[in-house]
N, CA and C atoms as an extended XYZ file, in Angstrom:
546
Properties=species:S:1:pos:R:3:atomname:S:1:resname:S:1:resid:I:1 pbc="F F F"
N         7.746      -11.480        9.290 N   ASP     1
C         8.360      -10.742       10.381 CA  ASP     1
C         8.912      -11.694       11.447 C   ASP     1
N         8.590      -12.952       11.347 N   THR     2
C         9.080      -13.905       12.355 CA  THR     2
C        10.300      -14.622       11.810 C   THR     2
N        10.123      -15.727       11.118 N   ALA     3
C        11.255      -16.506       10.601 CA  ALA     3
C        11.945      -15.797        9.438 C   ALA     3
N        11.241      -14.915        8.770 N   LEU     4
C        11.818      -14.258        7.601 CA  LEU     4
C        12.914      -13.265        7.978 C   LEU     4
N        12.755      -12.548        9.089 N   SER     5
C        13.751      -11.538        9.473 CA  SER     5
C        15.148      -12.127        9.661 C   SER     5
N        15.315      -13.192       10.468 N   PRO     6
C        16.663      -13.767       10.597 CA  PRO     6
C        17.189      -14.306        9.261 C   PRO     6
N        16.298      -14.869        8.453 N   TRP     7
C        16.702      -15.407        7.154 CA  TRP     7
C        17.236      -14.297        6.253 C   TRP     7
N        16.523      -13.156        6.189 N   THR     8
C        16.979      -12.060        5.322 CA  THR     8
C        18.286      -11.466        5.845 C   THR     8
N        18.434      -11.374        7.173 N   GLU     9
C        19.697      -10.874        7.727 CA  GLU     9
C        20.852      -11.792        7.323 C   GLU     9
N        20.634      -13.118        7.415 N   ALA    10
C        21.669      -14.081        7.018 CA  ALA    10
C        21.966      -13.972        5.522 C   ALA    10
N        20.928      -13.744        4.713 N   LEU    11
C        21.115      -13.590        3.273 CA  LEU    11
C        22.005      -12.395        2.967 C   LEU    11
N        21.726      -11.246        3.589 N   TRP    12
C        22.533      -10.051        3.327 CA  TRP    12
C        23.981      -10.282        3.730 C   TRP    12
N        24.202      -10.947        4.859 N   LYS    13
C        25.573      -11.237        5.295 CA  LYS    13
C        26.274      -12.149        4.293 C   LYS    13
N        25.553      -13.188        3.803 N   SER    14
C        26.164      -14.120        2.854 CA  SER    14
C        26.478      -13.449        1.524 C   SER    14
N        25.740      -12.388        1.201 N   LEU    15
C        25.997      -11.639       -0.037 CA  LEU    15
C        27.068      -10.572        0.149 C   LEU    15
N        27.590      -10.465        1.387 N   GLY    16
C        28.656       -9.506        1.644 CA  GLY    16
C        28.168       -8.103        1.942 C   GLY    16
N        26.892       -7.948        2.220 N   VAL    17
C        26.359       -6.634        2.575 CA  VAL    17
C        26.543       -6.478        4.082 C   VAL    17
N        27.399       -5.529        4.477 N   ALA    18
C        27.764       -5.395        5.884 CA  ALA    18
C        26.545       -5.147        6.772 C   ALA    18
N        25.832       -4.092        6.527 N   GLU    19
C        24.651       -3.787        7.340 CA  GLU    19
C        23.529       -3.333        6.434 C   GLU    19
N        22.583       -4.208        6.213 N   TYR    20
C        21.413       -3.838        5.420 CA  TYR    20
C        20.354       -3.310        6.366 C   TYR    20
N        19.793       -2.175        6.018 N   GLN    21
C        18.696       -1.630        6.825 CA  GLN    21
C        17.669       -1.040        5.873 C   GLN    21
N        16.392       -1.393        6.116 N   ASP    22
C        15.330       -0.776        5.330 CA  ASP    22
C        15.333        0.711        5.610 C   ASP    22
N        15.135        1.477        4.581 N   LYS    23
C        15.050        2.929        4.730 CA  LYS    23
C        13.630        3.363        4.411 C   LYS    23
N        13.101        4.207        5.242 N   LEU    24
C        11.768        4.741        5.033 CA  LEU    24
C        11.896        5.954        4.128 C   LEU    24
N        11.168        5.945        3.018 N   SER    25
C        11.227        7.084        2.109 CA  SER    25
C         9.818        7.500        1.739 C   SER    25
N         9.673        8.752        1.390 N   SER    26
C         8.365        9.262        0.996 CA  SER    26
C         8.061        8.831       -0.426 C   SER    26
N         6.870        8.266       -0.617 N   SER    27
C         6.444        7.861       -1.947 CA  SER    27
C         5.290        8.705       -2.459 C   SER    27
N         4.697        9.493       -1.553 N   TYR    28
C         3.515       10.273       -1.916 CA  TYR    28
C         3.598       11.663       -1.311 C   TYR    28
N         3.093       12.611       -2.048 N   LYS    29
C         2.959       13.968       -1.538 CA  LYS    29
C         1.539       14.086       -0.992 C   LYS    29
N         1.418       14.462        0.283 N   VAL    30
C         0.111       14.613        0.924 CA  VAL    30
C        -0.304       16.070        0.782 C   VAL    30
N        -1.456       16.296        0.130 N   ILE    31
C        -1.877       17.648       -0.198 CA  ILE    31
C        -3.212       17.959        0.478 C   ILE    31
N        -3.218       18.943        1.412 N   PRO    32
C        -4.508       19.350        2.010 CA  PRO    32
C        -5.425       19.903        0.922 C   PRO    32
N        -6.717       19.599        1.030 N   GLN    33
C        -7.703       20.016        0.039 CA  GLN    33
C        -8.822       20.796        0.721 C   GLN    33
N        -9.534       21.639       -0.057 N   PRO    34
C       -10.713       22.281        0.529 CA  PRO    34
C       -11.752       21.213        0.855 C   PRO    34
N       -12.654       21.515        1.756 N   SER    35
C       -13.654       20.523        2.167 CA  SER    35
C       -14.544       20.138        0.989 C   SER    35
N       -15.185       19.003        1.120 N   TYR    36
C       -16.119       18.524        0.109 CA  TYR    36
C       -17.125       17.631        0.798 C   TYR    36
N       -18.136       17.204        0.063 N   SER    37
C       -19.160       16.346        0.628 CA  SER    37
C       -18.665       14.905        0.600 C   SER    37
N       -18.374       14.362        1.771 N   ALA    38
C       -17.821       13.005        1.866 CA  ALA    38
C       -18.865       11.967        1.480 C   ALA    38
N       -18.406       10.881        0.876 N   MET    39
C       -19.280        9.760        0.512 CA  MET    39
C       -18.939        8.585        1.426 C   MET    39
N       -19.373        8.639        2.662 N   THR    40
C       -19.035        7.632        3.653 CA  THR    40
C       -19.571        6.263        3.264 C   THR    40
N       -18.758        5.243        3.534 N   ASN    41
C       -19.105        3.834        3.318 CA  ASN    41
C       -19.298        3.442        1.859 C   ASN    41
N       -18.704        4.180        0.942 N   VAL    42
C       -18.743        3.803       -0.469 CA  VAL    42
C       -17.447        3.063       -0.772 C   VAL    42
N       -17.527        1.796       -1.226 N   PRO    43
C       -16.283        1.077       -1.519 CA  PRO    43
C       -15.572        1.703       -2.715 C   PRO    43
N       -14.245        1.600       -2.761 N   PRO    44
C       -13.508        2.156       -3.891 CA  PRO    44
C       -13.824        1.390       -5.172 C   PRO    44
N       -13.450        1.960       -6.325 N   PRO    45
C       -13.706        1.280       -7.598 CA  PRO    45
C       -13.112       -0.128       -7.593 C   PRO    45
N       -13.794       -1.055       -8.233 N   LYS    46
C       -13.376       -2.451       -8.408 CA  LYS    46
C       -13.496       -3.296       -7.140 C   LYS    46
N       -13.968       -2.728       -6.030 N   TYR    47
C       -14.172       -3.510       -4.809 CA  TYR    47
C       -15.653       -3.838       -4.670 C   TYR    47
N       -15.930       -5.042       -4.225 N   VAL    48
C       -17.308       -5.495       -4.044 CA  VAL    48
C       -17.453       -6.006       -2.613 C   VAL    48
N       -18.406       -5.456       -1.851 N   PRO    49
C       -18.596       -5.971       -0.491 CA  PRO    49
C       -19.136       -7.408       -0.524 C   PRO    49
N       -18.534       -8.284        0.273 N   VAL    50
C       -19.006       -9.661        0.434 CA  VAL    50
C       -18.988       -9.986        1.925 C   VAL    50
N       -19.688      -11.065        2.297 N   LYS    51
C       -19.787      -11.433        3.694 CA  LYS    51
C       -18.772      -12.517        4.043 C   LYS    51
N       -18.107      -12.355        5.194 N   VAL    52
C       -17.222      -13.391        5.723 CA  VAL    52
C       -18.116      -14.404        6.426 C   VAL    52
N       -18.060      -15.669        5.981 N   THR    53
C       -18.924      -16.693        6.563 CA  THR    53
C       -18.211      -17.550        7.602 C   THR    53
N       -16.865      -17.596        7.539 N   LYS    54
C       -16.131      -18.420        8.491 CA  LYS    54
C       -14.691      -17.922        8.588 C   LYS    54
N       -14.162      -17.912        9.800 N   THR    55
C       -12.764      -17.550       10.042 CA  THR    55
C       -12.108      -18.684       10.808 C   THR    55
N       -10.959      -19.155       10.304 N   THR    56
C       -10.221      -20.233       10.952 CA  THR    56
C        -8.781      -19.786       11.141 C   THR    56
N        -8.271      -19.869       12.380 N   SER    57
C        -6.877      -19.521       12.652 CA  SER    57
C        -5.958      -20.593       12.084 C   SER    57
N        -4.898      -20.167       11.411 N   LEU    58
C        -3.915      -21.096       10.846 CA  LEU    58
C        -2.622      -21.125       11.656 C   LEU    58
N        -2.563      -20.312       12.711 N   THR    59
C        -1.363      -20.251       13.544 CA  THR    59
C        -1.735      -20.559       14.991 C   THR    59
N        -0.760      -21.005       15.784 N   PRO    60
C        -1.043      -21.296       17.188 CA  PRO    60
C        -1.455      -20.036       17.957 C   PRO    60
N        -2.206      -20.218       19.011 N   SER    61
C        -2.620      -19.111       19.869 CA  SER    61
C        -1.384      -18.386       20.402 C   SER    61
N        -1.404      -17.053       20.378 N   GLY    62
C        -0.287      -16.258       20.875 CA  GLY    62
C         0.826      -16.036       19.874 C   GLY    62
N         0.681      -16.549       18.656 N   TYR    63
C         1.698      -16.376       17.615 CA  TYR    63
C         1.865      -14.900       17.313 C   TYR    63
N         3.101      -14.469       17.065 N   GLU    64
C         3.395      -13.044       16.883 CA  GLU    64
C         2.572      -12.405       15.759 C   GLU    64
N         2.441      -13.062       14.636 N   ARG    65
C         1.692      -12.510       13.502 CA  ARG    65
C         0.640      -13.532       13.086 C   ARG    65
N        -0.544      -13.496       13.703 N   PRO    66
C        -1.572      -14.503       13.402 CA  PRO    66
C        -1.978      -14.492       11.923 C   PRO    66
N        -2.268      -15.673       11.406 N   VAL    67
C        -2.734      -15.842       10.032 CA  VAL    67
C        -4.079      -16.562       10.093 C   VAL    67
N        -5.062      -16.046        9.386 N   ASN    68
C        -6.400      -16.630        9.383 CA  ASN    68
C        -6.824      -17.009        7.973 C   ASN    68
N        -7.605      -18.067        7.871 N   ASN    69
C        -8.253      -18.443        6.626 CA  ASN    69
C        -9.679      -17.893        6.688 C   ASN    69
N       -10.065      -17.113        5.704 N   LEU    70
C       -11.405      -16.538        5.654 CA  LEU    70
C       -12.205      -17.192        4.538 C   LEU    70
N       -13.424      -17.594        4.844 N   GLU    71
C       -14.336      -18.081        3.811 CA  GLU    71
C       -15.320      -16.961        3.519 C   GLU    71
N       -15.451      -16.629        2.229 N   LEU    72
C       -16.295      -15.516        1.801 CA  LEU    72
C       -17.466      -16.028        0.987 C   LEU    72
N       -18.634      -15.415        1.186 N   ASP    73
C       -19.808      -15.739        0.387 CA  ASP    73
C       -19.866      -14.744       -0.774 C   ASP    73
N       -19.578      -15.227       -1.992 N   ILE    74
C       -19.579      -14.345       -3.169 CA  ILE    74
C       -20.845      -14.528       -4.007 C   ILE    74
N       -21.825      -15.256       -3.469 N   THR    75
C       -23.087      -15.493       -4.176 CA  THR    75
C       -23.726      -14.163       -4.571 C   THR    75
N       -24.061      -14.028       -5.835 N   GLY    76
C       -24.745      -12.834       -6.331 CA  GLY    76
C       -23.869      -11.602       -6.473 C   GLY    76
N       -22.566      -11.721       -6.215 N   SER    77
C       -21.670      -10.563       -6.279 CA  SER    77
C       -21.120      -10.318       -7.683 C   SER    77
N       -21.216      -11.321       -8.552 N   GLY    78
C       -20.641      -11.201       -9.884 CA  GLY    78
C       -19.163      -11.545       -9.924 C   GLY    78
N       -18.607      -11.897       -8.771 N   ILE    79
C       -17.187      -12.244       -8.697 CA  ILE    79
C       -16.993      -13.684       -9.159 C   ILE    79
N       -15.983      -13.894       -9.997 N   LYS    80
C       -15.575      -15.239      -10.384 CA  LYS    80
C       -14.195      -15.448       -9.779 C   LYS    80
N       -14.070      -16.480       -8.951 N   TYR    81
C       -12.815      -16.746       -8.245 CA  TYR    81
C       -12.296      -18.118       -8.631 C   TYR    81
N       -11.040      -18.180       -9.037 N   SER    82
C       -10.384      -19.443       -9.373 CA  SER    82
C        -9.251      -19.681       -8.385 C   SER    82
N        -8.861      -20.938       -8.240 N   LEU    83
C        -7.775      -21.302       -7.364 CA  LEU    83
C        -6.559      -20.427       -7.651 C   LEU    83
N        -5.954      -19.894       -6.609 N   CYS    84
C        -4.758      -19.034       -6.652 CA  CYS    84
C        -5.044      -17.586       -7.040 C   CYS    84
N        -6.307      -17.212       -7.267 N   ASP    85
C        -6.620      -15.797       -7.467 CA  ASP    85
C        -6.339      -15.057       -6.166 C   ASP    85
N        -6.091      -13.761       -6.264 N   GLN    86
C        -5.836      -12.954       -5.076 CA  GLN    86
C        -7.094      -12.176       -4.705 C   GLN    86
N        -7.255      -11.972       -3.414 N   VAL    87
C        -8.373      -11.188       -2.898 CA  VAL    87
C        -7.796      -10.097       -2.012 C   VAL    87
N        -8.215       -8.868       -2.211 N   LEU    88
C        -7.820       -7.768       -1.339 CA  LEU    88
C        -8.957       -7.504       -0.369 C   LEU    88
N        -8.620       -7.390        0.895 N   VAL    89
C        -9.625       -7.163        1.923 CA  VAL    89
C        -9.452       -5.757        2.468 C   VAL    89
N       -10.524       -4.994        2.442 N   LEU    90
C       -10.503       -3.659        3.024 CA  LEU    90
C       -10.979       -3.733        4.470 C   LEU    90
N       -10.221       -3.171        5.389 N   PRO    91
C       -10.688       -3.161        6.767 CA  PRO    91
C       -11.856       -2.188        6.922 C   PRO    91
N       -12.639       -2.399        7.918 N   ARG    92
C       -13.724       -1.462        8.242 CA  ARG    92
C       -13.633       -1.230        9.742 C   ARG    92
N       -13.240       -0.052       10.119 N   ASN    93
C       -13.098        0.287       11.526 CA  ASN    93
C       -14.329        1.031       12.011 C   ASN    93
N       -14.698        0.805       13.265 N   SER    94
C       -15.875        1.476       13.824 CA  SER    94
C       -15.602        2.962       14.019 C   SER    94
N       -16.667        3.732       14.047 N   LYS    95
C       -16.568        5.179       14.262 CA  LYS    95
C       -15.864        5.466       15.585 C   LYS    95
N       -16.163        4.669       16.615 N   ARG    96
C       -15.551        4.863       17.935 CA  ARG    96
C       -14.033        4.712       17.861 C   ARG    96
N       -13.557        3.673       17.171 N   VAL    97
C       -12.116        3.426       17.052 CA  VAL    97
C       -11.455        4.533       16.238 C   VAL    97
N       -12.073        4.923       15.133 N   VAL    98
C       -11.507        5.975       14.279 CA  VAL    98
C       -11.462        7.300       15.027 C   VAL    98
N       -12.556        7.666       15.701 N   ASP    99
C       -12.587        8.924       16.458 CA  ASP    99
C       -11.500        8.941       17.534 C   ASP    99
N       -11.317        7.823       18.219 N   SER   100
C       -10.289        7.715       19.260 CA  SER   100
C        -8.896        7.866       18.658 C   SER   100
N        -8.647        7.210       17.524 N   PHE   101
C        -7.360        7.296       16.829 CA  PHE   101
C        -7.071        8.741       16.412 C   PHE   101
N        -8.040        9.382       15.774 N   LEU   102
C        -7.853       10.755       15.303 CA  LEU   102
C        -7.621       11.711       16.467 C   LEU   102
N        -8.374       11.536       17.549 N   LYS   103
C        -8.221       12.400       18.729 CA  LYS   103
C        -6.825       12.238       19.333 C   LYS   103
N        -6.364       10.973       19.462 N   PHE   104
C        -5.051       10.701       20.040 CA  PHE   104
C        -3.952       11.429       19.262 C   PHE   104
N        -4.048       11.432       17.925 N   PHE   105
C        -3.018       12.057       17.104 CA  PHE   105
C        -3.298       13.528       16.788 C   PHE   105
N        -4.418       14.062       17.284 N   GLY   106
C        -4.729       15.477       17.093 CA  GLY   106
C        -5.185       15.830       15.693 C   GLY   106
N        -5.814       14.866       14.982 N   PHE   107
C        -6.301       15.112       13.621 CA  PHE   107
C        -7.790       15.440       13.638 C   PHE   107
N        -8.226       16.211       12.667 N   GLN   108
C        -9.644       16.497       12.465 CA  GLN   108
C       -10.185       15.546       11.406 C   GLN   108
N       -11.204       14.762       11.747 N   GLY   109
C       -11.736       13.747       10.846 CA  GLY   109
C       -12.306       14.279        9.553 C   GLY   109
N       -12.786       15.536        9.568 N   ASP   110
C       -13.378       16.082        8.345 CA  ASP   110
C       -12.351       16.783        7.457 C   ASP   110
N       -11.066       16.771        7.849 N   SER   111
C       -10.013       17.331        6.997 CA  SER   111
C        -9.901       16.488        5.733 C   SER   111
N        -9.705       17.156        4.603 N   VAL   112
C        -9.671       16.488        3.302 CA  VAL   112
C        -8.253       16.537        2.737 C   VAL   112
N        -7.811       15.406        2.163 N   TYR   113
C        -6.467       15.313        1.587 CA  TYR   113
C        -6.519       14.567        0.258 C   TYR   113
N        -5.468       14.794       -0.534 N   SER   114
C        -5.227       13.948       -1.698 CA  SER   114
C        -3.782       13.466       -1.585 C   SER   114
N        -3.490       12.339       -2.242 N   PHE   115
C        -2.167       11.729       -2.173 CA  PHE   115
C        -1.626       11.606       -3.587 C   PHE   115
N        -0.573       12.368       -3.875 N   GLU   116
C         0.025       12.383       -5.206 CA  GLU   116
C         1.277       11.508       -5.212 C   GLU   116
N         1.299       10.457       -6.069 N   PRO   117
C         2.486        9.600       -6.100 CA  PRO   117
C         3.715       10.364       -6.590 C   PRO   117
N         4.843       10.163       -5.921 N   LEU   118
C         6.103       10.735       -6.375 CA  LEU   118
C         6.692        9.804       -7.417 C   LEU   118
N         7.778       10.182       -8.034 N   THR   119
C         8.389        9.412       -9.112 CA  THR   119
C         8.561        7.942       -8.730 C   THR   119
N         8.001        7.064       -9.557 N   GLY   120
C         8.154        5.633       -9.357 CA  GLY   120
C         7.149        4.990       -8.418 C   GLY   120
N         6.358        5.776       -7.717 N   ALA   121
C         5.393        5.203       -6.773 CA  ALA   121
C         4.125        4.772       -7.502 C   ALA   121
N         3.544        3.691       -7.032 N   THR   122
C         2.289        3.201       -7.597 CA  THR   122
C         1.148        4.062       -7.076 C   THR   122
N         0.240        4.513       -7.950 N   PRO   123
C        -0.900        5.295       -7.451 CA  PRO   123
C        -1.715        4.477       -6.448 C   PRO   123
N        -2.203        5.149       -5.415 N   LEU   124
C        -3.015        4.485       -4.397 CA  LEU   124
C        -4.417        4.226       -4.931 C   LEU   124
N        -5.024        3.160       -4.473 N   ASN   125
C        -6.386        2.822       -4.891 CA  ASN   125
C        -7.391        3.430       -3.910 C   ASN   125
N        -7.349        4.758       -3.828 N   ILE   126
C        -8.285        5.500       -2.981 CA  ILE   126
C        -8.852        6.647       -3.811 C   ILE   126
N        -9.968        7.225       -3.374 N   PRO   127
C       -10.537        8.351       -4.134 CA  PRO   127
C        -9.543        9.510       -4.240 C   PRO   127
N        -9.709       10.360       -5.273 N   PRO   128
C        -8.787       11.482       -5.465 CA  PRO   128
C        -8.756       12.447       -4.278 C   PRO   128
N        -9.889       12.626       -3.619 N   LYS   129
C        -9.980       13.431       -2.401 CA  LYS   129
C       -10.648       12.565       -1.351 C   LYS   129
N       -10.126       12.618       -0.120 N   ILE   130
C       -10.666       11.753        0.925 CA  ILE   130
C       -10.519       12.424        2.288 C   ILE   130
N       -11.551       12.280        3.127 N   THR   131
C       -11.446       12.803        4.488 CA  THR   131
C       -10.644       11.814        5.335 C   THR   131
N       -10.108       12.311        6.427 N   LEU   132
C        -9.389       11.411        7.324 CA  LEU   132
C       -10.336       10.376        7.927 C   LEU   132
N       -11.597       10.751        8.162 N   ASN   133
C       -12.595        9.771        8.640 CA  ASN   133
C       -12.720        8.615        7.648 C   ASN   133
N       -12.860        8.942        6.365 N   GLU   134
C       -12.982        7.905        5.334 CA  GLU   134
C       -11.698        7.072        5.249 C   GLU   134
N       -10.559        7.758        5.242 N   LEU   135
C        -9.272        7.088        5.097 CA  LEU   135
C        -9.049        6.058        6.203 C   LEU   135
N        -9.289        6.477        7.461 N   PHE   136
C        -9.016        5.577        8.577 CA  PHE   136
C       -10.180        4.636        8.878 C   PHE   136
N       -11.349        4.895        8.328 N   SER   137
C       -12.468        3.957        8.484 CA  SER   137
C       -12.367        2.815        7.490 C   SER   137
N       -11.935        3.124        6.252 N   GLN   138
C       -12.040        2.166        5.165 CA  GLN   138
C       -10.721        1.633        4.616 C   GLN   138
N        -9.593        2.254        4.925 N   TYR   139
C        -8.356        1.862        4.255 CA  TYR   139
C        -7.222        1.431        5.177 C   TYR   139
N        -7.370        1.570        6.478 N   PHE   140
C        -6.338        1.172        7.436 CA  PHE   140
C        -6.937        0.224        8.449 C   PHE   140
N        -6.188       -0.791        8.809 N   ASP   141
C        -6.612       -1.710        9.860 CA  ASP   141
C        -6.070       -1.173       11.178 C   ASP   141
N        -6.942       -0.554       11.961 N   LEU   142
C        -6.517        0.040       13.224 CA  LEU   142
C        -6.557       -0.953       14.384 C   LEU   142
N        -6.916       -2.196       14.114 N   HIS   143
C        -7.034       -3.200       15.180 CA  HIS   143
C        -5.824       -4.123       15.276 C   HIS   143
N        -4.994       -4.168       14.256 N   THR   144
C        -3.842       -5.064       14.239 CA  THR   144
C        -2.625       -4.368       14.828 C   THR   144
N        -1.880       -5.079       15.651 N   CYS   145
C        -0.644       -4.528       16.211 CA  CYS   145
C         0.357       -4.291       15.089 C   CYS   145
N         1.123       -3.205       15.159 N   PRO   146
C         2.141       -2.980       14.131 CA  PRO   146
C         3.218       -4.051       14.218 C   PRO   146
N         3.745       -4.448       13.075 N   SER   147
C         4.818       -5.448       13.042 CA  SER   147
C         6.108       -4.835       13.588 C   SER   147
N         7.026       -5.694       13.967 N   ARG   148
C         8.329       -5.200       14.437 CA  ARG   148
C         9.057       -4.470       13.313 C   ARG   148
N         8.871       -4.940       12.079 N   LYS   149
C         9.512       -4.258       10.946 CA  LYS   149
C         8.982       -2.830       10.802 C   LYS   149
N         7.651       -2.662       10.915 N   LEU   150
C         7.074       -1.318       10.819 CA  LEU   150
C         7.576       -0.432       11.959 C   LEU   150
N         7.651       -0.985       13.170 N   ILE   151
C         8.152       -0.202       14.301 CA  ILE   151
C         9.594        0.233       14.036 C   ILE   151
N        10.393       -0.669       13.454 N   GLY   152
C        11.764       -0.318       13.098 CA  GLY   152
C        11.824        0.816       12.083 C   GLY   152
N        10.946        0.760       11.095 N   LEU   153
C        10.901        1.837       10.097 CA  LEU   153
C        10.435        3.148       10.725 C   LEU   153
N         9.438        3.059       11.616 N   LEU   154
C         8.931        4.271       12.276 CA  LEU   154
C         9.973        4.894       13.200 C   LEU   154
N        10.927        4.090       13.670 N   SER   155
C        11.979        4.647       14.533 CA  SER   155
C        12.769        5.726       13.789 C   SER   155
N        12.778        5.651       12.453 N   GLN   156
C        13.477        6.656       11.650 CA  GLN   156
C        12.762        8.003       11.659 C   GLN   156
N        11.483        7.999       12.039 N   LEU   157
C        10.701        9.238       12.050 CA  LEU   157
C        10.591        9.864       13.440 C   LEU   157
N        11.152        9.213       14.446 N   ALA   158
C        11.030        9.707       15.820 CA  ALA   158
C        11.606       11.114       15.938 C   ALA   158
N        10.986       11.904       16.795 N   SER   159
C        11.396       13.303       16.926 CA  SER   159
C        12.622       13.491       17.820 C   SER   159
N        13.056       12.456       18.520 N   SER   160
C        14.258       12.582       19.351 CA  SER   160
C        15.083       11.301       19.239 C   SER   160
N        16.389       11.402       19.439 N   PRO   161
C        17.241       10.212       19.399 CA  PRO   161
C        16.819        9.164       20.443 C   PRO   161
N        16.375        9.621       21.614 N   LYS   162
C        15.944        8.689       22.665 CA  LYS   162
C        14.728        7.869       22.204 C   LYS   162
N        13.732        8.549       21.595 N   GLU   163
C        12.550        7.844       21.080 CA  GLU   163
C        12.943        6.891       19.958 C   GLU   163
N        13.818        7.341       19.075 N   SER   164
C        14.275        6.512       17.961 CA  SER   164
C        14.940        5.244       18.483 C   SER   164
N        15.807        5.376       19.486 N   LYS   165
C        16.499        4.235       20.064 CA  LYS   165
C        15.502        3.273       20.714 C   LYS   165
N        14.527        3.814       21.448 N   SER   166
C        13.522        2.964       22.106 CA  SER   166
C        12.714        2.167       21.091 C   SER   166
N        12.297        2.811       20.001 N   LEU   167
C        11.538        2.113       18.965 CA  LEU   167
C        12.398        1.058       18.271 C   LEU   167
N        13.646        1.403       17.982 N   ALA   168
C        14.552        0.443       17.332 CA  ALA   168
C        14.764       -0.778       18.228 C   ALA   168
N        14.934       -0.562       19.530 N   GLU   169
C        15.110       -1.673       20.470 CA  GLU   169
C        13.843       -2.533       20.531 C   GLU   169
N        12.681       -1.889       20.510 N   LEU   170
C        11.413       -2.614       20.527 CA  LEU   170
C        11.293       -3.483       19.274 C   LEU   170
N        11.725       -2.953       18.137 N   ALA   171
C        11.659       -3.706       16.881 CA  ALA   171
C        12.615       -4.899       16.883 C   ALA   171
N        13.730       -4.773       17.567 N   GLU   172
C        14.754       -5.831       17.557 CA  GLU   172
C        14.493       -6.932       18.575 C   GLU   172
N        13.736       -6.650       19.622 N   SER   173
C        13.548       -7.628       20.701 CA  SER   173
C        12.149       -8.237       20.667 C   SER   173
N        12.071       -9.518       20.321 N   LEU   174
C        10.785      -10.213       20.310 CA  LEU   174
C        10.150      -10.212       21.700 C   LEU   174
N        10.980      -10.417       22.725 N   GLU   175
C        10.456      -10.455       24.106 CA  GLU   175
C         9.841       -9.107       24.479 C   GLU   175
N        10.548       -8.019       24.201 N   LYS   176
C        10.045       -6.681       24.522 CA  LYS   176
C         8.786       -6.381       23.699 C   LYS   176
N         8.800       -6.793       22.436 N   TYR   177
C         7.637       -6.579       21.557 CA  TYR   177
C         6.415       -7.289       22.138 C   TYR   177
N         6.585       -8.562       22.519 N   LYS   178
C         5.460       -9.318       23.075 CA  LYS   178
C         4.938       -8.685       24.360 C   LYS   178
N         5.859       -8.149       25.168 N   GLU   179
C         5.479       -7.540       26.436 CA  GLU   179
C         4.697       -6.240       26.231 C   GLU   179
N         5.155       -5.397       25.303 N   LEU   180
C         4.587       -4.059       25.168 CA  LEU   180
C         3.532       -3.897       24.072 C   LEU   180
N         3.613       -4.713       23.031 N   VAL   181
C         2.750       -4.473       21.873 CA  VAL   181
C         1.622       -5.492       21.763 C   VAL   181
N         1.942       -6.759       21.744 N   SER   182
C         0.914       -7.749       21.459 CA  SER   182
C         0.051       -8.077       22.650 C   SER   182
């Protein structure tokens, strides 16, 4: 989102693409479900909880998109890790943060949903039915600021042209982004 954005814009221009813009499209059908007994704090299939033993920042303080090196203790987990293997990290948000997020957006945490992939979409690695409490506790990082690219995409969903313009301007201006978001 930092050096890559100007580079991709220059690439599109060099390829003769007048104005390239990411388009936000629906990839999943969100289906309300009847209530069920939630299994809170159960990791999804193929995920194994491990402990973070050390965190080291790889970017300067105040960098727009911080990057960290995490050292994980996989002792006794059964995980075999080789150089260049990939690791997926699931965020874990506190109940206080999740409750605040849900309240702000007017959602009920015990509401149950399923997500059906539309044509060509990759199935999500979440349970077939999930409460909003589970979804936002275990699958979304609610502590990280949204990237300028995400804000630009969200501008397409704004309910008014004025809001859309404000979000688009926020996405385009690093100075405004740093002032209001980070």
